[in-house]
Amino acid sequence: MKTFKGISASPGIVTGEVFLYLDDTVQVPKYDIEPDKVENELERFHEAARKAGNELRDLQIRTSASMGKEESKLLDSHILMLKDPEFTRNIEENVRSQLLNAEWVLYSTIRQLVNTLEASTDSYLRERTIDIHDVAQRVYNHLLYRDKISLSDLSHEIILVTHNLLPSDALAMNKKFVKGIAMDAGGKTSHTAILARSFEIPAVLGLSNITGHAKSGDRLIVDGNSGQVILNPDKKTLQLYEKKIRDWQRREVELLTLNELPAETRDGKKIYLRANIEVPEETDSALAHGSEGIGLYRSEFLFLQPGGFSSEDTQYAAYSRVLEAMSGKGTVTIRTLDVGGDKVIPGVAGLDEKNPILGWRAVRFCLSRKDLFRTQLRAMLRASVHGKLQIMFPMISGIEELEQVLKVLQECREQLRNEGIPFDEEIPVGIMIEVPSAALTADILARKVDFFSIGTNDLIQYTIAVDRGNEKIAYLYEPFHPGVLRLLKRVIEDAHEAGIPVAMCGEMAGDPYMAVILLGLGLDIYSMSSFGIPEVKKIIRSVSMSEAEELVGTIMEMKSYREIDSYVRSWMNERFDLAGT
Ligand code: PEP
Ligand code: MG
């Protein structure tokens, strides 16, 4: 038995069998073949292509069942490529003429194709390169007899142990069978952590080297509440954890009894609790946890799946689905594409930067790819007839940037009017406050928009200069840092002064230890992973505004993170039975 301490990234406790997932990159072998071995070589290629085609068709059926028909169509182009007679003829001719092995010929043919597409002026063609890499990868795996199980092919329950997981891997994995996640890398607000919480999978990240100790088939306990992972536990430990699991499940059921009750303080202040979602199906979980709307739909996850950028119609279908599901329950806030940082759309040229966190992200990317931006805004506007939509722009850093995005939105509205396509003319438009320069000019920005939503994951990252996904400096990621608290206070006051409401959709909004402080600071709307809603609601219903304001008054006088952190934790622990650390 061996215990590891990491970062508790998604709550819940689970025990199960390890599945060690190491994503090694393929080395493409190159060797000559004799002329009489050409037919053999071609047969090997056809067989590998057939298997890759079957794999893709299976994946398409599963995607259709879990995410809808529209999403599964993204794989059509992959399947068509394998069937394309010109593509096959190219490989055959090259093997015959160059007398080289099929892996190498496939590799060089694909490289040529990708180079041609990347040089194209047509953005649609450029973006197809990612599909081509995906298809080629599958064929290589079969050519090299790599029996590599992809995360989408899992067929029994496992605990995923891995070094790092891209958001696109996390989306593609078969979530039904992933019971827990233990990972070397990652911090509490990394996008893997956010997805794990959304999918309600207990996760411990930042374990440094769990992959160096665990083997597939080992037994593992993942305690997402305390951040502990126990490898091959003894019988006594296992029994102890089985009891902890039962207690946790009981507590979850009790919290759900609050669903029908409003989030209202003891002295009658109404607060709105909304859900953050990454994929449309999550609206079920949002409703099951009593959410009053969607405070953040991270639309970029639609683009991190096979197929890359989605068409206007595909986006329209996804947005409409969310709006219809939430109709009558509350507003749906869709955020425009926030790629870049750790959300890299594989294969998109230019997103592979030296300093991505400070780079070509979010609206910066959209303003230089207005074709993609307009497609998305048109899809959102069109979908607005299906419910109560709000549009939100991420990573705004100042007034000029805000004016530019508002101008593009205005152009899209005019286009649709000219085309006679209906949309809601009264859609509220807001921005995320997640860059310190925006927080410090909140008074100016507030006069241009209908609402703010504070993105503390990035705001903390940029204020303290601490990479939110880097486990080595995770100790510096301090939500109670006086610098952060002062910014929050200022943003909320400036927004209220201008008469607009303030939401928070960073992970801080779902942290039970922050709930009373945010109340005292005057936050109007909390948006978080769905399962966090009942606990925050319970806290809000148990306190009064005057208590919350008094707590804020006390901590705003304190000088250090440590002092505030320990004061707030003991204040909260005296009053509430909170899970986690
Ligand atoms: C944030 O930065 O707090 C936020 C909600 O956006 P994301 O986590 O997607 O960057
Ligand atoms: Mg952000």
Coordinates of C-alpha atoms and ligand atoms in Angstrom, one line a residue:
M1 CA 0.0 0.0 0.0
K2 CA 1.3 3.5 -0.8
T3 CA -0.4 6.9 -0.3
F4 CA 0.1 9.9 -2.6
K5 CA -1.1 13.5 -1.9
G6 CA -2.2 15.6 -4.8
I7 CA -4.7 18.4 -5.5
S8 CA -8.3 17.6 -4.9
A9 CA -9.8 18.5 -8.3
S10 CA -13.2 16.9 -8.4
P11 CA -15.0 15.7 -5.3
G12 CA -16.3 12.2 -4.5
I13 CA -14.5 9.0 -3.5
V14 CA -14.1 5.9 -5.6
T15 CA -12.1 2.7 -5.6
G16 CA -11.4 0.6 -8.7
E17 CA -8.9 -0.9 -11.1
V18 CA -6.1 1.2 -12.6
F19 CA -6.0 1.8 -16.4
L20 CA -2.6 3.3 -17.1
Y21 CA -2.9 5.6 -20.2
L22 CA 0.3 6.8 -21.7
D23 CA 0.0 8.6 -24.9
D24 CA 3.3 7.9 -26.7
T25 CA 3.8 9.5 -30.0
V26 CA 4.3 7.1 -32.9
Q27 CA 7.8 6.8 -34.4
V28 CA 7.3 6.2 -38.1
P29 CA 9.7 3.4 -39.4
K30 CA 11.2 3.7 -42.9
Y31 CA 12.6 0.7 -44.8
D32 CA 13.0 -0.6 -48.3
I33 CA 10.9 -3.4 -49.7
E34 CA 11.6 -5.9 -52.4
P35 CA 9.5 -5.6 -55.6
D36 CA 8.0 -9.0 -55.0
K37 CA 6.7 -7.8 -51.6
V38 CA 4.7 -4.9 -52.9
E39 CA 1.4 -6.7 -53.0
N40 CA 2.0 -7.9 -49.5
E41 CA 2.7 -4.4 -48.4
L42 CA -0.5 -3.1 -50.1
E43 CA -2.5 -5.8 -48.4
R44 CA -1.1 -4.7 -45.0
F45 CA -2.2 -1.1 -45.8
H46 CA -5.7 -2.1 -46.9
E47 CA -6.2 -4.3 -43.9
A48 CA -5.1 -1.5 -41.5
A49 CA -7.3 1.0 -43.3
R50 CA -10.3 -1.4 -43.1
K51 CA -9.8 -1.8 -39.3
A52 CA -9.4 2.0 -38.8
G53 CA -12.7 2.5 -40.8
N54 CA -14.5 -0.1 -38.6
E55 CA -13.2 1.7 -35.5
L56 CA -14.4 5.1 -36.7
R57 CA -17.9 3.7 -37.6
D58 CA -18.1 2.2 -34.0
L59 CA -17.0 5.5 -32.6
Q60 CA -19.7 7.3 -34.7
I61 CA -22.4 5.0 -33.4
R62 CA -21.3 5.7 -29.8
T63 CA -21.0 9.4 -30.3
S64 CA -24.5 9.5 -31.9
A65 CA -25.9 7.7 -28.9
S66 CA -24.1 9.8 -26.3
M67 CA -23.9 13.3 -27.9
G68 CA -26.5 13.3 -30.7
K69 CA -26.6 12.7 -34.4
E70 CA -25.3 16.1 -35.3
E71 CA -22.0 15.7 -33.4
S72 CA -21.5 12.2 -34.8
K73 CA -21.6 13.6 -38.3
L74 CA -18.3 15.3 -37.5
L75 CA -16.8 11.9 -38.2
D76 CA -18.3 11.6 -41.7
S77 CA -15.3 13.3 -43.2
H78 CA -12.9 10.9 -41.5
I79 CA -14.7 7.9 -42.8
L80 CA -15.0 9.4 -46.3
M81 CA -11.3 10.0 -46.4
L82 CA -10.5 6.3 -45.9
K83 CA -12.9 5.5 -48.7
D84 CA -11.6 8.1 -51.1
P85 CA -10.3 6.2 -54.2
E86 CA -7.8 8.9 -55.0
F87 CA -6.2 8.8 -51.5
T88 CA -5.9 5.0 -51.7
R89 CA -4.6 5.2 -55.3
N90 CA -1.9 7.7 -54.2
I91 CA -0.7 5.4 -51.5
E92 CA -0.7 2.3 -53.8
E93 CA 1.3 4.2 -56.5
N94 CA 3.8 5.6 -54.1
V95 CA 4.5 2.2 -52.5
R96 CA 5.0 0.7 -56.0
S97 CA 7.2 3.5 -57.3
Q98 CA 9.3 4.2 -54.1
L99 CA 9.5 0.6 -52.9
L100 CA 9.2 1.8 -49.3
N101 CA 7.1 0.4 -46.5
A102 CA 3.4 1.4 -46.1
E103 CA 3.9 3.3 -42.8
W104 CA 6.4 5.6 -44.4
V105 CA 4.5 6.1 -47.6
L106 CA 1.3 6.9 -45.6
Y107 CA 3.3 9.4 -43.5
S108 CA 4.9 11.2 -46.5
T109 CA 1.6 11.2 -48.5
I110 CA -0.2 12.7 -45.5
R111 CA 2.5 15.3 -45.0
Q112 CA 2.2 16.4 -48.6
L113 CA -1.5 16.6 -48.3
V114 CA -1.3 18.6 -45.1
N115 CA 1.2 21.0 -46.5
T116 CA -1.0 21.7 -49.5
L117 CA -4.1 22.3 -47.3
E118 CA -2.2 24.5 -44.9
A119 CA -1.1 26.8 -47.7
S120 CA -4.7 27.1 -48.8
T121 CA -6.6 30.4 -48.4
D122 CA -9.8 28.5 -47.6
S123 CA -10.1 28.3 -43.9
Y124 CA -12.4 25.2 -44.1
L125 CA -9.7 23.3 -46.0
R126 CA -7.0 24.4 -43.6
E127 CA -8.9 23.2 -40.7
R128 CA -9.4 19.7 -42.2
T129 CA -5.7 18.9 -41.4
I130 CA -6.6 17.8 -37.9
D131 CA -9.1 15.2 -39.3
I132 CA -6.4 13.9 -41.6
H133 CA -3.9 13.5 -38.7
D134 CA -6.6 11.7 -36.7
V135 CA -7.3 9.2 -39.5
A136 CA -3.6 8.6 -40.3
Q137 CA -2.9 8.0 -36.6
R138 CA -5.5 5.2 -36.5
V139 CA -4.1 3.6 -39.6
Y140 CA -0.6 3.7 -38.2
N141 CA -1.8 2.0 -35.0
H142 CA -3.0 -0.9 -37.0
L143 CA 0.0 -1.1 -39.3
L144 CA 2.3 -1.1 -36.3
Y145 CA 0.1 -3.7 -34.6
R146 CA -0.2 -1.3 -31.7
D147 CA -3.0 -2.7 -29.7
K148 CA -3.5 0.8 -28.2
I149 CA -6.9 1.1 -26.6
S150 CA -8.2 4.6 -27.0
L151 CA -10.1 6.2 -24.2
S152 CA -13.2 6.1 -26.3
D153 CA -13.0 2.4 -26.6
L154 CA -13.1 1.5 -22.9
S155 CA -15.5 -1.3 -22.2
H156 CA -15.3 -1.8 -18.4
E157 CA -15.1 0.4 -15.3
I158 CA -11.6 1.8 -14.6
I159 CA -9.7 4.5 -12.8
L160 CA -7.8 6.5 -15.3
V161 CA -4.1 7.0 -14.3
T162 CA -2.3 9.3 -16.7
H163 CA 0.4 11.9 -17.0
N164 CA -1.8 14.6 -18.5
L165 CA -5.1 14.6 -20.3
L166 CA -5.9 17.0 -23.1
P167 CA -9.5 18.5 -22.8
S168 CA -10.2 16.8 -26.2
D169 CA -9.1 13.4 -24.7
A170 CA -11.3 14.0 -21.7
L171 CA -14.3 14.8 -24.0
A172 CA -13.7 11.7 -26.1
M173 CA -13.3 9.2 -23.3
N174 CA -16.1 6.9 -22.6
K175 CA -17.3 8.6 -19.4
K176 CA -19.6 5.7 -18.4
F177 CA -16.5 3.6 -17.6
V178 CA -14.2 6.2 -16.1
K179 CA -14.9 6.1 -12.4
G180 CA -12.0 8.2 -11.2
I181 CA -9.0 10.1 -12.4
A182 CA -5.5 10.3 -10.9
M183 CA -3.0 12.4 -12.9
D184 CA 0.6 13.6 -12.6
A185 CA 0.0 17.1 -13.9
G186 CA -2.8 19.7 -13.5
G187 CA -4.1 22.1 -11.0
K188 CA -7.6 22.8 -9.5
T189 CA -8.7 25.1 -12.2
S190 CA -7.1 23.3 -15.2
H191 CA -9.6 22.4 -17.8
T192 CA -9.2 18.7 -17.0
A193 CA -10.3 19.4 -13.5
I194 CA -13.2 21.5 -14.7
L195 CA -14.4 18.7 -17.1
A196 CA -14.0 16.0 -14.3
R197 CA -16.3 18.1 -12.1
S198 CA -18.7 18.5 -14.9
F199 CA -18.8 14.8 -15.6
E200 CA -19.0 14.2 -11.8
I201 CA -15.9 12.0 -11.9
P202 CA -13.8 12.2 -8.6
A203 CA -10.3 13.3 -9.5
V204 CA -7.0 14.0 -7.9
L205 CA -4.5 15.9 -10.0
G206 CA -1.0 17.3 -9.5
L207 CA 0.3 13.9 -8.2
S208 CA 3.8 14.4 -9.9
N209 CA 4.5 10.8 -10.6
I210 CA 1.6 8.5 -10.0
T211 CA 2.2 7.0 -13.5
G212 CA 5.7 5.9 -12.3
H213 CA 4.1 3.7 -9.6
A214 CA 0.7 2.4 -10.7
K215 CA 0.3 -0.4 -13.3
S216 CA -2.8 -1.3 -15.2
G217 CA -4.8 -3.8 -13.0
D218 CA -3.6 -2.4 -9.7
R219 CA -6.3 -1.3 -7.2
L220 CA -6.6 2.4 -6.4
I221 CA -8.6 4.6 -4.1
V222 CA -9.2 8.2 -5.4
D223 CA -10.4 10.5 -2.7
G224 CA -11.3 13.7 -4.6
N225 CA -12.4 15.3 -1.3
S226 CA -9.0 15.2 0.5
G227 CA -6.8 15.0 -2.5
Q228 CA -5.4 11.6 -1.5
V229 CA -4.8 8.6 -3.7
I230 CA -4.0 5.1 -2.2
L231 CA -2.4 2.5 -4.3
N232 CA -3.1 -1.2 -3.5
P233 CA -4.8 -0.4 -0.2
D234 CA -4.8 -3.1 2.6
K235 CA -8.1 -4.6 3.7
K236 CA -8.5 -2.3 6.7
T237 CA -8.1 0.9 4.5
L238 CA -10.4 -0.5 1.9
Q239 CA -13.1 -1.0 4.6
L240 CA -12.6 2.5 5.9
Y241 CA -13.0 3.9 2.5
E242 CA -16.1 1.9 1.7
K243 CA -17.7 3.5 4.7
K244 CA -16.6 6.9 3.6
I245 CA -18.1 6.3 0.2
R246 CA -21.5 5.3 1.8
D247 CA -21.4 8.5 4.0
W248 CA -20.6 10.7 0.9
Q249 CA -23.5 9.2 -1.1
R250 CA -25.9 9.7 1.8
R251 CA -24.9 13.3 2.1
E252 CA -25.3 13.9 -1.6
V253 CA -28.9 12.6 -1.5
E254 CA -29.7 14.8 1.5
L255 CA -28.5 17.9 -0.3
L256 CA -30.7 17.2 -3.3
T257 CA -33.7 17.7 -1.1
L258 CA -33.0 21.5 -1.4
N259 CA -33.6 21.5 -5.1
E260 CA -37.0 23.1 -5.0
L261 CA -36.1 25.8 -2.5
P262 CA -34.8 29.2 -3.5
A263 CA -31.2 30.4 -2.8
E264 CA -32.3 33.1 -0.4
T265 CA -30.4 34.4 2.7
R266 CA -32.1 34.4 6.1
D267 CA -32.9 38.1 5.7
G268 CA -34.5 37.6 2.2
K269 CA -31.8 38.5 -0.3
K270 CA -32.4 36.3 -3.4
I271 CA -29.3 34.9 -5.1
Y272 CA -29.3 33.1 -8.4
L273 CA -27.3 29.8 -8.7
R274 CA -26.6 28.7 -12.2
A275 CA -24.6 25.9 -13.8
N276 CA -21.4 25.9 -15.9
I277 CA -21.6 23.4 -18.7
E278 CA -19.2 22.3 -21.4
V279 CA -21.4 20.1 -23.6
P280 CA -25.2 20.3 -24.2
E281 CA -26.0 17.0 -22.5
E282 CA -25.0 18.5 -19.2
T283 CA -28.3 20.4 -19.0
D284 CA -29.8 17.2 -17.5
S285 CA -27.4 17.4 -14.6
A286 CA -27.9 21.2 -14.2
L287 CA -31.7 20.6 -13.9
A288 CA -31.3 17.7 -11.6
H289 CA -29.3 19.9 -9.2
G290 CA -31.8 22.7 -9.1
S291 CA -29.9 25.1 -11.4
E292 CA -31.7 28.4 -12.3
G293 CA -30.1 28.7 -15.8
I294 CA -26.7 28.3 -17.3
G295 CA -24.2 30.9 -16.2
L296 CA -21.5 29.7 -18.5
Y297 CA -21.6 27.4 -21.5
R298 CA -18.0 27.0 -22.6
S299 CA -18.8 26.8 -26.3
E300 CA -15.2 26.0 -27.3
F301 CA -15.6 22.4 -26.2
L302 CA -17.7 21.9 -29.4
F303 CA -14.6 22.6 -31.3
L304 CA -12.2 20.4 -29.4
Q305 CA -13.8 17.3 -30.7
P306 CA -13.0 15.4 -33.9
G307 CA -13.8 17.6 -36.9
G308 CA -12.4 20.9 -35.5
F309 CA -14.5 24.0 -36.2
S310 CA -18.2 23.3 -36.5
S311 CA -20.4 24.8 -39.1
E312 CA -23.1 27.4 -38.4
D313 CA -25.8 24.8 -38.5
T314 CA -24.0 22.4 -36.2
Q315 CA -23.5 25.2 -33.7
Y316 CA -27.0 26.4 -34.1
A317 CA -28.2 22.8 -33.3
A318 CA -26.1 22.6 -30.1
Y319 CA -27.0 26.1 -28.8
S320 CA -30.7 25.5 -29.6
R321 CA -30.6 22.2 -27.7
V322 CA -29.3 23.9 -24.6
L323 CA -31.8 26.8 -24.8
E324 CA -34.7 24.4 -25.3
A325 CA -33.6 22.2 -22.4
M326 CA -33.5 25.2 -20.1
S327 CA -36.6 26.9 -21.4
G328 CA -38.7 28.1 -18.5
K329 CA -35.9 27.4 -16.0
G330 CA -33.7 30.4 -16.6
T331 CA -31.3 32.3 -18.8
V332 CA -28.6 30.5 -20.8
T333 CA -25.3 32.4 -21.0
I334 CA -23.2 31.2 -24.0
R335 CA -19.7 32.3 -24.1
T336 CA -18.0 32.9 -27.4
L337 CA -15.1 30.7 -28.4
D338 CA -12.3 30.8 -25.8
V339 CA -9.6 28.7 -27.4
G340 CA -5.9 29.1 -26.7
G341 CA -4.2 28.7 -23.3
D342 CA -4.6 25.1 -22.4
K343 CA -7.5 24.7 -24.8
V344 CA -5.7 24.1 -28.0
I345 CA -7.6 22.9 -31.0
P346 CA -5.1 20.4 -32.3
G347 CA -3.7 21.2 -35.7
V348 CA -4.9 24.8 -35.8
A349 CA -1.9 26.7 -37.1
G350 CA -0.7 29.5 -34.9
L351 CA -2.1 28.2 -31.6
D352 CA 1.1 26.4 -30.9
E353 CA 2.7 29.3 -29.1
K354 CA 5.6 29.8 -26.7
N355 CA 3.5 31.6 -24.2
P356 CA -0.1 30.5 -24.8
I357 CA -1.6 31.8 -21.6
L358 CA -0.6 35.3 -22.5
G359 CA -1.1 34.7 -26.2
W360 CA -3.6 34.4 -29.0
R361 CA -6.6 33.4 -26.9
A362 CA -10.3 33.9 -26.8
V363 CA -11.5 37.2 -28.3
R364 CA -8.0 38.0 -29.5
F365 CA -8.2 34.8 -31.7
C366 CA -11.8 35.6 -32.8
L367 CA -11.0 39.1 -33.8
S368 CA -8.3 37.9 -36.2
R369 CA -10.5 35.1 -37.4
K370 CA -13.7 37.1 -38.0
D371 CA -15.0 34.4 -40.4
L372 CA -15.1 31.9 -37.5
F373 CA -16.3 34.6 -35.1
R374 CA -19.2 35.6 -37.3
T375 CA -20.2 32.0 -37.9
Q376 CA -20.5 31.5 -34.2
L377 CA -22.3 34.8 -33.5
R378 CA -24.8 34.1 -36.3
A379 CA -25.5 30.6 -34.8
M380 CA -26.1 32.1 -31.4
L381 CA -28.4 34.8 -32.7
R382 CA -30.4 32.3 -34.7
A383 CA -30.7 30.0 -31.7
S384 CA -32.0 32.8 -29.5
V385 CA -35.6 32.2 -30.6
H386 CA -35.5 28.9 -28.7
G387 CA -35.1 30.3 -25.2
K388 CA -33.6 33.1 -23.1
L389 CA -30.1 33.7 -24.4
Q390 CA -27.3 35.9 -23.1
I391 CA -24.1 36.3 -25.1
M392 CA -20.8 36.6 -23.2
F393 CA -17.3 37.6 -24.4
P394 CA -14.2 36.1 -22.7
M395 CA -10.8 37.7 -21.9
I396 CA -11.8 41.3 -22.6
S397 CA -8.8 43.4 -21.7
G398 CA -10.1 46.9 -22.3
I399 CA -12.6 49.2 -24.0
E400 CA -11.2 49.1 -27.5
E401 CA -11.4 45.3 -27.6
L402 CA -14.9 45.4 -26.2
E403 CA -16.0 47.9 -28.9
Q404 CA -14.5 45.7 -31.6
V405 CA -16.4 42.6 -30.5
L406 CA -19.7 44.6 -30.1
K407 CA -19.2 45.9 -33.7
V408 CA -18.9 42.4 -35.1
L409 CA -22.0 41.3 -33.2
Q410 CA -23.9 44.3 -34.6
E411 CA -22.8 43.4 -38.1
C412 CA -24.1 39.9 -37.6
R413 CA -27.5 41.2 -36.3
E414 CA -27.7 43.4 -39.4
Q415 CA -26.9 40.5 -41.7
L416 CA -29.6 38.3 -40.2
R417 CA -32.1 41.2 -40.4
N418 CA -31.3 41.6 -44.1
E419 CA -31.7 37.9 -44.7
G420 CA -35.0 37.9 -42.9
I421 CA -33.8 35.4 -40.3
P422 CA -35.6 35.9 -36.9
F423 CA -33.6 36.3 -33.6
D424 CA -34.2 37.9 -30.2
E425 CA -33.5 41.7 -30.5
E426 CA -33.2 42.0 -26.8
I427 CA -30.4 39.6 -26.0
P428 CA -28.3 40.8 -23.0
V429 CA -24.6 41.1 -23.8
G430 CA -22.0 40.8 -21.2
I431 CA -18.3 40.2 -20.6
M432 CA -16.1 38.1 -18.5
I433 CA -13.9 40.0 -16.1
E434 CA -10.8 37.8 -16.0
V435 CA -7.9 40.1 -17.0
P436 CA -6.7 42.5 -14.3
S437 CA -6.8 45.5 -16.7
A438 CA -10.5 44.8 -17.2
A439 CA -11.1 44.6 -13.5
L440 CA -9.3 47.9 -12.9
T441 CA -11.4 49.6 -15.6
A442 CA -14.7 47.9 -14.6
D443 CA -16.4 51.3 -14.1
I444 CA -15.7 52.1 -17.8
L445 CA -16.6 48.7 -19.2
A446 CA -19.8 48.4 -17.1
R447 CA -21.4 51.3 -19.0
K448 CA -21.2 49.3 -22.3
V449 CA -22.7 46.0 -21.3
D450 CA -25.6 44.4 -19.6
F451 CA -23.8 42.2 -17.1
F452 CA -20.4 41.0 -15.9
S453 CA -19.3 37.6 -15.0
I454 CA -16.0 37.3 -13.1
G455 CA -13.8 34.5 -14.3
T456 CA -11.7 33.9 -11.2
N457 CA -9.7 31.0 -12.7
D458 CA -8.0 33.4 -15.0
L459 CA -8.3 36.5 -12.9
I460 CA -6.3 34.8 -10.1
Q461 CA -3.8 33.4 -12.7
Y462 CA -3.1 36.8 -14.1
T463 CA -3.2 38.7 -10.9
I464 CA -0.8 36.5 -9.0
A465 CA 1.1 35.5 -12.2
V466 CA 0.6 31.8 -11.4
D467 CA -0.1 29.3 -14.2
R468 CA -3.4 27.7 -13.2
G469 CA -2.4 24.3 -14.7
N470 CA 1.1 24.0 -13.2
E471 CA 1.2 21.7 -10.2
K472 CA 4.6 22.9 -9.2
I473 CA 3.4 26.4 -8.2
A474 CA -0.2 25.4 -7.3
Y475 CA 0.5 26.5 -3.7
L476 CA 0.6 30.1 -5.0
Y477 CA -2.9 29.9 -6.5
E478 CA -4.6 31.8 -3.6
P479 CA -8.3 32.7 -4.0
F480 CA -8.1 34.5 -0.6
H481 CA -5.1 36.6 -1.7
P482 CA -5.9 40.2 -0.5
G483 CA -5.0 41.4 -4.0
V484 CA -7.7 39.1 -5.5
L485 CA -10.3 40.1 -2.9
R486 CA -9.7 43.8 -3.5
L487 CA -10.2 43.3 -7.2
L488 CA -13.4 41.4 -6.7
K489 CA -14.8 44.1 -4.3
R490 CA -13.9 46.8 -6.8
V491 CA -15.5 45.0 -9.8
I492 CA -18.8 44.3 -7.9
E493 CA -19.0 47.9 -6.6
D494 CA -18.3 49.4 -10.0
A495 CA -20.9 47.2 -11.7
H496 CA -23.6 48.0 -9.2
E497 CA -22.8 51.7 -9.5
A498 CA -23.5 51.4 -13.2
G499 CA -26.7 49.4 -12.5
I500 CA -25.7 46.0 -13.9
P501 CA -25.6 42.6 -12.1
V502 CA -22.5 40.6 -11.4
A503 CA -22.1 36.9 -11.8
M504 CA -19.1 34.7 -11.1
C505 CA -18.4 31.7 -13.2
G506 CA -14.8 30.8 -12.1
E507 CA -14.4 27.8 -9.8
M508 CA -14.3 30.2 -6.8
A509 CA -18.1 30.5 -7.1
G510 CA -18.6 26.8 -6.4
D511 CA -16.1 26.7 -3.5
P512 CA -18.3 26.3 -0.3
Y513 CA -15.6 28.1 1.8
M514 CA -16.0 31.2 -0.5
A515 CA -19.8 31.2 -0.4
V516 CA -20.4 33.7 2.5
I517 CA -17.6 36.0 1.4
L518 CA -19.0 36.4 -2.1
L519 CA -22.4 37.1 -0.5
G520 CA -20.9 39.8 1.6
L521 CA -19.1 41.3 -1.4
G522 CA -22.5 41.7 -3.1
L523 CA -22.3 39.0 -5.8
D524 CA -25.7 38.5 -7.5
I525 CA -25.2 35.2 -9.4
Y526 CA -23.0 32.2 -8.7
S527 CA -22.3 29.8 -11.6
M528 CA -20.6 26.5 -11.0
S529 CA -20.4 22.8 -11.8
S530 CA -23.9 21.5 -11.3
F531 CA -23.2 19.2 -8.4
G532 CA -21.9 22.1 -6.3
I533 CA -25.2 24.0 -6.4
P534 CA -27.0 22.3 -3.5
E535 CA -24.2 22.8 -0.9
V536 CA -23.7 26.5 -1.8
K537 CA -27.5 26.9 -1.6
K538 CA -27.6 25.3 1.8
I539 CA -24.9 27.8 3.0
I540 CA -26.7 30.8 1.5
R541 CA -30.0 29.8 3.1
S542 CA -28.3 29.6 6.6
V543 CA -26.8 33.0 6.8
S544 CA -27.9 36.7 6.7
M545 CA -26.5 39.5 4.6
S546 CA -25.4 41.3 7.8
E547 CA -23.3 38.3 8.9
A548 CA -21.8 38.0 5.5
E549 CA -20.9 41.7 5.3
E550 CA -19.4 41.6 8.8
L551 CA -17.2 38.7 7.7
V552 CA -16.0 40.6 4.6
G553 CA -15.4 43.7 6.8
T554 CA -13.1 41.7 9.0
I555 CA -11.1 39.9 6.3
M556 CA -10.6 43.0 4.2
E557 CA -8.5 44.4 7.1
M558 CA -6.2 41.4 7.1
K559 CA -2.8 41.5 5.4
S560 CA -2.0 38.0 4.2
Y561 CA -3.6 35.1 2.3
R562 CA -2.6 32.8 5.1
E563 CA -4.3 34.9 7.8
I564 CA -7.5 35.2 5.7
D565 CA -7.6 31.6 4.7
S566 CA -7.3 30.2 8.3
Y567 CA -9.8 32.8 9.6
V568 CA -12.4 32.0 7.0
R569 CA -11.9 28.2 7.2
S570 CA -12.5 28.2 11.0
W571 CA -15.4 30.6 10.6
M572 CA -17.1 28.3 8.1
N573 CA -16.2 25.0 9.9
E574 CA -17.8 26.3 13.1
R575 CA -21.1 26.8 11.3
F576 CA -21.1 24.2 8.5
D577 CA -20.2 20.5 8.0
L578 CA -18.2 21.0 4.8
A579 CA -16.6 18.3 2.7
G580 CA -13.1 18.6 1.4
T581 CA -10.2 20.5 2.7
Ligands
PEP1 C1 -12.4 31.6 -15.7 O1 -11.4 32.0 -16.2 O2 -12.7 31.8 -14.4 C2 -13.4 31.0 -16.5 C3 -14.6 30.7 -16.0 O3 -13.1 30.6 -17.8 P1 -12.2 29.3 -18.1 O4 -12.1 28.5 -16.9 O5 -13.0 28.6 -19.2 O6 -11.0 29.9 -18.6
MG2 MG -11.2 32.0 -18.3

